[in-house]
Amino acid sequence: MSVNKILAAALCLSVTWFTSCKPKGSGNAVGADAAAKTYVAPGKYDELYNFVSGGFSGQLSVYGIPSGRLLRVIPVFSADPEKGWGYSEETKPMLNTSHGYVPWDDLHHVEMSMTDGVADGKWVFVNGNNTPRLARIDLKTFRTAEIIELPNSAGNHSSPFGTENSEYIVAGTRFSVPPDGDKSDVPIKTYKENFKGHISFVSIDKNTGAMDLAFQLKTPGVNFDLARAGKGKSHDWFFFSCYNTEQANTLLEVNASKRDKDFIMAVNWKKAEEYVKAGKGVKQAVTYAHNTFDEATQTAKSEMKKEVTVLDVAAFPDLVYFIPCPKSPHGCDVDPTGEYIVGSGKLAALLPVFSYDKIQAAIAAKSFEPEKYAGVPVIKYEAALYGEVQKPGLGPLHTEFDGKGNAYTSFFVSSEVVKWNIKDLKVLDRQPTYYSVGHLMIPGGNTKKPYGKYLIAYNKITKDRYLPTGPELSQSAQLYDISGDKMQLILDYPTIGEPHYAQAVPAELIKDKQLKIFDINANKHPYKANGEAEAKVVRQGTTVHVYLTTIRSHLTPDNIEGVQLGDEVYFHVTNLEQDWDVPHGFAIKGANNSELLIMPGETTTLKWVPDRIGVFPIYCTDFCSALHQEMSGYVRVSPKGSNVPITFGLGDK
Amino acid sequence: MKKSSLAAITLSVAMCLLIACGGGSSHKEQKSATTNTPSEEPAAANPSYDPKRGEGKFDESNVKVGPLNTAMAAKGKTTAETKCFSCHKTSAEKLVGPGWKGVTARKTPHWIMNFVTNPDPMIDKDPEVQAQLEICLVRMPNQNLTEDEARNILEFMRQNDGAK
Ligand SMILES: [Cu+2]
């Protein structure tokens, strides 16, 4: 132990020496034993999986914590040629929407499926902010299993947040817009009359995870920012932060910041569920895509749905209440007990903490403002308020909890993370971030049982933190040890896209459930080749189906002739391997979509339309064995109407 | 856990030294710091390996062969078509891996069962497989055969070699 201490001291000295040449102040927050706390030796696993929003990359990244090592990028809303996602015939339908194929999005928030208010490691839900979508990722395969589009919505920002048993995942529109349909062509300046907010409640099947747009709440036209479900005693409630209660439609920077207070909207979702069950909802004709990936056929299908049930909140007096919250609230976070709701007015100089019990008492006593807001009762600020954290910092955004009675709030303008006590509302510690922190996350920090050991700050600006890389620098995550009284910065690492929210869970919850191969005998793909004997080339008019197999280290067939200009060629590639971590790739010269990456036991299809005559090499792109470079072949393309017959073979076969 | 964090610190210090000394002879420190990394036992250090039996679940007591079971052999052939024939011919000719003709005369039934269900450690340890790897250069993949599938394939190999 003493040796350990000496070594740690030596390390501390060297760290201090290294950081002393950094800009003034930027090394102060670094913990002395940072390296020992974040070092994960070769061959060892990280303690936690960390699922991090990929922002405008449209993807979800997976990091190991505490090492900060990037483990995987899961394609969700954006096409990914590396994995053939959105390019293979099987996955193209996943990116279908009512606008057609939309191969990108802006992925902001991450929510794990929960049981009893704690992450259960089954699925991760993420939102597409641009073309409003919600996706479910299966944590057995680390693949996107389902994407549902949201009608009547624009800018799906207040999403995806879930109830304690993932009964519902909600998706609130950031931009209020005229509801979908033929009456939506209205002057923009009629915002107040014609624009509406919609909150989608998507139900989740407990066993399969299947998503269903159960109903929507139609609300006054405001901007919904974030949301959180209640916990424990507040289980039946959902809280949404809203800004632009001025209902401005231009120069929002000024016009949406006029009121002293905006709102947190409290929704009794159990009541909403009852009203829908009782048939009180209005059926509205809409169009939205619902895309599902079938693991048996390894093929996605996209279905256009035509109807949604809507509850107008103004028509139900006991369903929704507004709570005044200072200056454009961003985060709206519920503590582990379900009693405290922290509003973060991003332009406010204080943090209001609301009390669930007081909100209930205020509703019972009708402690409302004299005037409703667009037909919805407004609870008196003081009647709902537990207390205020005074002068916490500038630009509060998000709050997470450590389960020990403390809250941690990110401050964008003053670039810091501030720890404060929920009961006495006193600030306990503040540490700088580099720079302009947005979201922050404590593993389980949004649940009933936070894993209060680490905090990760996700920063928007990283000037001078990394070797410069031209005009743009990667955004960053910063890991803090929060096990002691003071937060200690222990690691700084770049992220993909712009990270927004994230989730993290102990590795044990996920790692042993991993699917290692797809069982080839369970493969129900209609174009599967069950062994090399079934590899073949079939012409049907001007369509050519190639049933091709891969195994270390050859393609079967590897010589194909008889393809003609004007043909559409479908390569259905079955990977015959049944060994973990042995995908094969498939590529052909001139392919104007992507390569394929086929997992063991899987069949994946690449469409190829040759644009000229000649001989086109095909090859495996994923280095698979010592003879990987030999894993190749040729496709001959002849002129249209040529008399070269379809032939195919491998070796002498 | 303590040991590994000590190693972590040692390594970090070693790395700092490396930087500080401009890459001097810190080979020793690095080496000592990495002794913690798990590594496979080399073949030579494994005298317990029995090349007649191989390594795995099977031995003489649980793999018994008798008169040829043609139903099992037929099932074995079906499985082999999906999982084996990409690389093995039923003749003596080598494709990616060696041809199957005569394999049941060269190897014991339980060795075959062990090898097809547990190839990785045997490729590392078995002298004859090592020699074969030098010829083929492709490690036989683990095709995740069930015990039944493996037993059926063994029966097909016996049929292929003329067992009655
Ligand atoms: Cu390959």
PDB file of C-alpha atoms in Angstrom, chain A residues 43-167:
ATOM      1  CA  GLY A  43      -7.634  -7.514 -21.571  1.00  0.00           C
ATOM      2  CA  LYS A  44      -9.831  -6.042 -18.843  1.00  0.00           C
ATOM      3  CA  TYR A  45     -13.391  -4.863 -19.176  1.00  0.00           C
ATOM      4  CA  ASP A  46     -14.800  -1.493 -18.286  1.00  0.00           C
ATOM      5  CA  GLU A  47     -17.125  -1.198 -15.333  1.00  0.00           C
ATOM      6  CA  LEU A  48     -19.990   0.456 -17.220  1.00  0.00           C
ATOM      7  CA  TYR A  49     -21.543   0.680 -20.643  1.00  0.00           C
ATOM      8  CA  ASN A  50     -22.254   4.275 -21.594  1.00  0.00           C
ATOM      9  CA  PHE A  51     -24.792   4.968 -24.367  1.00  0.00           C
ATOM     10  CA  VAL A  52     -24.168   8.439 -25.720  1.00  0.00           C
ATOM     11  CA  SER A  53     -26.207  10.516 -28.123  1.00  0.00           C
ATOM     12  CA  GLY A  54     -24.400  11.079 -31.406  1.00  0.00           C
ATOM     13  CA  GLY A  55     -26.197  14.388 -31.986  1.00  0.00           C
ATOM     14  CA  PHE A  56     -26.241  15.452 -35.618  1.00  0.00           C
ATOM     15  CA  SER A  57     -24.426  12.274 -36.657  1.00  0.00           C
ATOM     16  CA  GLY A  58     -27.808  10.594 -36.110  1.00  0.00           C
ATOM     17  CA  GLN A  59     -26.129   7.623 -34.420  1.00  0.00           C
ATOM     18  CA  LEU A  60     -25.725   6.223 -30.932  1.00  0.00           C
ATOM     19  CA  SER A  61     -22.217   5.666 -29.593  1.00  0.00           C
ATOM     20  CA  VAL A  62     -21.242   3.217 -26.885  1.00  0.00           C
ATOM     21  CA  TYR A  63     -18.322   3.951 -24.585  1.00  0.00           C
ATOM     22  CA  GLY A  64     -16.694   1.995 -21.801  1.00  0.00           C
ATOM     23  CA  ILE A  65     -16.488   3.812 -18.473  1.00  0.00           C
ATOM     24  CA  PRO A  66     -14.164   4.657 -16.773  1.00  0.00           C
ATOM     25  CA  SER A  67     -11.739   4.249 -19.687  1.00  0.00           C
ATOM     26  CA  GLY A  68     -13.677   6.449 -22.134  1.00  0.00           C
ATOM     27  CA  ARG A  69     -12.914   3.901 -24.870  1.00  0.00           C
ATOM     28  CA  LEU A  70     -15.293   3.954 -27.834  1.00  0.00           C
ATOM     29  CA  LEU A  71     -16.735   0.434 -28.083  1.00  0.00           C
ATOM     30  CA  ARG A  72     -19.243   0.778 -30.887  1.00  0.00           C
ATOM     31  CA  VAL A  73     -21.217   3.191 -33.016  1.00  0.00           C
ATOM     32  CA  ILE A  74     -24.759   1.900 -33.539  1.00  0.00           C
ATOM     33  CA  PRO A  75     -26.370   3.302 -36.683  1.00  0.00           C
ATOM     34  CA  VAL A  76     -29.887   4.494 -35.950  1.00  0.00           C
ATOM     35  CA  PHE A  77     -31.253   7.352 -38.052  1.00  0.00           C
ATOM     36  CA  SER A  78     -28.324   7.885 -40.416  1.00  0.00           C
ATOM     37  CA  ALA A  79     -27.269   5.599 -43.200  1.00  0.00           C
ATOM     38  CA  ASP A  80     -23.934   3.978 -42.441  1.00  0.00           C
ATOM     39  CA  PRO A  81     -22.020   2.511 -45.382  1.00  0.00           C
ATOM     40  CA  GLU A  82     -19.622   0.749 -43.022  1.00  0.00           C
ATOM     41  CA  LYS A  83     -22.381  -1.564 -41.846  1.00  0.00           C
ATOM     42  CA  GLY A  84     -24.598  -1.291 -44.930  1.00  0.00           C
ATOM     43  CA  TRP A  85     -27.245   0.314 -42.662  1.00  0.00           C
ATOM     44  CA  GLY A  86     -29.843   2.041 -44.820  1.00  0.00           C
ATOM     45  CA  TYR A  87     -28.090   0.732 -47.954  1.00  0.00           C
ATOM     46  CA  SER A  88     -28.787  -2.996 -47.866  1.00  0.00           C
ATOM     47  CA  GLU A  89     -32.196  -4.027 -49.175  1.00  0.00           C
ATOM     48  CA  GLU A  90     -33.011  -5.419 -45.718  1.00  0.00           C
ATOM     49  CA  THR A  91     -32.369  -2.157 -43.840  1.00  0.00           C
ATOM     50  CA  LYS A  92     -33.578   0.488 -46.321  1.00  0.00           C
ATOM     51  CA  PRO A  93     -37.154   0.337 -44.934  1.00  0.00           C
ATOM     52  CA  MET A  94     -35.860   1.313 -41.471  1.00  0.00           C
ATOM     53  CA  LEU A  95     -35.192   4.862 -42.684  1.00  0.00           C
ATOM     54  CA  ASN A  96     -38.521   5.263 -44.420  1.00  0.00           C
ATOM     55  CA  THR A  97     -40.847   8.061 -43.275  1.00  0.00           C
ATOM     56  CA  SER A  98     -43.986   9.748 -44.544  1.00  0.00           C
ATOM     57  CA  HIS A  99     -41.519  12.052 -46.356  1.00  0.00           C
ATOM     58  CA  GLY A 100     -39.882   9.064 -48.030  1.00  0.00           C
ATOM     59  CA  TYR A 101     -36.387   7.827 -47.289  1.00  0.00           C
ATOM     60  CA  VAL A 102     -34.729  10.199 -44.785  1.00  0.00           C
ATOM     61  CA  PRO A 103     -31.178   8.940 -44.222  1.00  0.00           C
ATOM     62  CA  TRP A 104     -30.120  11.222 -41.388  1.00  0.00           C
ATOM     63  CA  ASP A 105     -31.390  12.830 -38.212  1.00  0.00           C
ATOM     64  CA  ASP A 106     -30.361  14.706 -35.140  1.00  0.00           C
ATOM     65  CA  LEU A 107     -30.292  12.238 -32.246  1.00  0.00           C
ATOM     66  CA  HIS A 108     -30.521  13.965 -28.887  1.00  0.00           C
ATOM     67  CA  HIS A 109     -31.654  11.917 -25.944  1.00  0.00           C
ATOM     68  CA  VAL A 110     -31.153   8.433 -24.664  1.00  0.00           C
ATOM     69  CA  GLU A 111     -33.482   6.510 -22.362  1.00  0.00           C
ATOM     70  CA  MET A 112     -32.990   2.959 -21.151  1.00  0.00           C
ATOM     71  CA  SER A 113     -35.922   0.644 -20.672  1.00  0.00           C
ATOM     72  CA  MET A 114     -36.849   0.383 -17.012  1.00  0.00           C
ATOM     73  CA  THR A 115     -38.425  -1.999 -14.558  1.00  0.00           C
ATOM     74  CA  ASP A 116     -39.477  -0.600 -11.182  1.00  0.00           C
ATOM     75  CA  GLY A 117     -37.748   2.678 -11.915  1.00  0.00           C
ATOM     76  CA  VAL A 118     -34.355   1.136 -12.614  1.00  0.00           C
ATOM     77  CA  ALA A 119     -32.697   0.402 -15.982  1.00  0.00           C
ATOM     78  CA  ASP A 120     -33.215  -3.249 -16.957  1.00  0.00           C
ATOM     79  CA  GLY A 121     -30.707  -3.475 -19.832  1.00  0.00           C
ATOM     80  CA  LYS A 122     -33.199  -4.659 -22.470  1.00  0.00           C
ATOM     81  CA  TRP A 123     -33.527  -1.710 -24.835  1.00  0.00           C
ATOM     82  CA  VAL A 124     -32.353   1.819 -25.423  1.00  0.00           C
ATOM     83  CA  PHE A 125     -34.756   4.419 -26.803  1.00  0.00           C
ATOM     84  CA  VAL A 126     -33.498   7.454 -28.723  1.00  0.00           C
ATOM     85  CA  ASN A 127     -35.166  10.372 -30.475  1.00  0.00           C
ATOM     86  CA  GLY A 128     -34.768  11.834 -33.943  1.00  0.00           C
ATOM     87  CA  ASN A 129     -35.172  15.556 -33.498  1.00  0.00           C
ATOM     88  CA  ASN A 130     -35.489  16.568 -37.137  1.00  0.00           C
ATOM     89  CA  THR A 131     -38.002  14.316 -38.852  1.00  0.00           C
ATOM     90  CA  PRO A 132     -39.801  13.361 -35.644  1.00  0.00           C
ATOM     91  CA  ARG A 133     -38.940   9.764 -34.888  1.00  0.00           C
ATOM     92  CA  LEU A 134     -38.418   7.445 -31.981  1.00  0.00           C
ATOM     93  CA  ALA A 135     -36.130   4.431 -32.208  1.00  0.00           C
ATOM     94  CA  ARG A 136     -35.625   1.324 -30.101  1.00  0.00           C
ATOM     95  CA  ILE A 137     -32.262  -0.402 -30.006  1.00  0.00           C
ATOM     96  CA  ASP A 138     -32.080  -4.019 -28.926  1.00  0.00           C
ATOM     97  CA  LEU A 139     -29.246  -4.542 -26.443  1.00  0.00           C
ATOM     98  CA  LYS A 140     -28.903  -8.234 -27.297  1.00  0.00           C
ATOM     99  CA  THR A 141     -27.648  -7.337 -30.759  1.00  0.00           C
ATOM    100  CA  PHE A 142     -26.776  -3.640 -30.385  1.00  0.00           C
ATOM    101  CA  ARG A 143     -28.931  -2.975 -33.415  1.00  0.00           C
ATOM    102  CA  THR A 144     -31.830  -0.674 -34.122  1.00  0.00           C
ATOM    103  CA  ALA A 145     -34.919  -2.858 -34.019  1.00  0.00           C
ATOM    104  CA  GLU A 146     -37.722  -0.352 -34.536  1.00  0.00           C
ATOM    105  CA  ILE A 147     -38.342   3.245 -35.639  1.00  0.00           C
ATOM    106  CA  ILE A 148     -41.689   5.011 -35.370  1.00  0.00           C
ATOM    107  CA  GLU A 149     -42.479   8.402 -36.873  1.00  0.00           C
ATOM    108  CA  LEU A 150     -44.582  10.910 -34.933  1.00  0.00           C
ATOM    109  CA  PRO A 151     -47.422  12.802 -36.617  1.00  0.00           C
ATOM    110  CA  ASN A 152     -48.489  16.364 -35.693  1.00  0.00           C
ATOM    111  CA  SER A 153     -44.920  16.979 -34.522  1.00  0.00           C
ATOM    112  CA  ALA A 154     -41.919  19.036 -35.570  1.00  0.00           C
ATOM    113  CA  GLY A 155     -38.598  18.815 -33.808  1.00  0.00           C
ATOM    114  CA  ASN A 156     -39.012  15.830 -31.521  1.00  0.00           C
ATOM    115  CA  HIS A 157     -36.917  17.274 -28.673  1.00  0.00           C
ATOM    116  CA  SER A 158     -38.914  16.511 -25.529  1.00  0.00           C
ATOM    117  CA  SER A 159     -38.202  12.840 -26.101  1.00  0.00           C
ATOM    118  CA  PRO A 160     -37.674   9.975 -25.349  1.00  0.00           C
ATOM    119  CA  PHE A 161     -38.456   9.865 -21.667  1.00  0.00           C
ATOM    120  CA  GLY A 162     -40.163   6.944 -20.005  1.00  0.00           C
ATOM    121  CA  THR A 163     -42.279   5.926 -17.063  1.00  0.00           C
ATOM    122  CA  GLU A 164     -40.994   3.660 -14.309  1.00  0.00           C
ATOM    123  CA  ASN A 165     -41.804   0.419 -16.114  1.00  0.00           C
ATOM    124  CA  SER A 166     -41.443   1.852 -19.610  1.00  0.00           C
ATOM    125  CA  GLU A 167     -45.237   1.700 -19.881  1.00  0.00           C
TER     126      GLU A 167
END
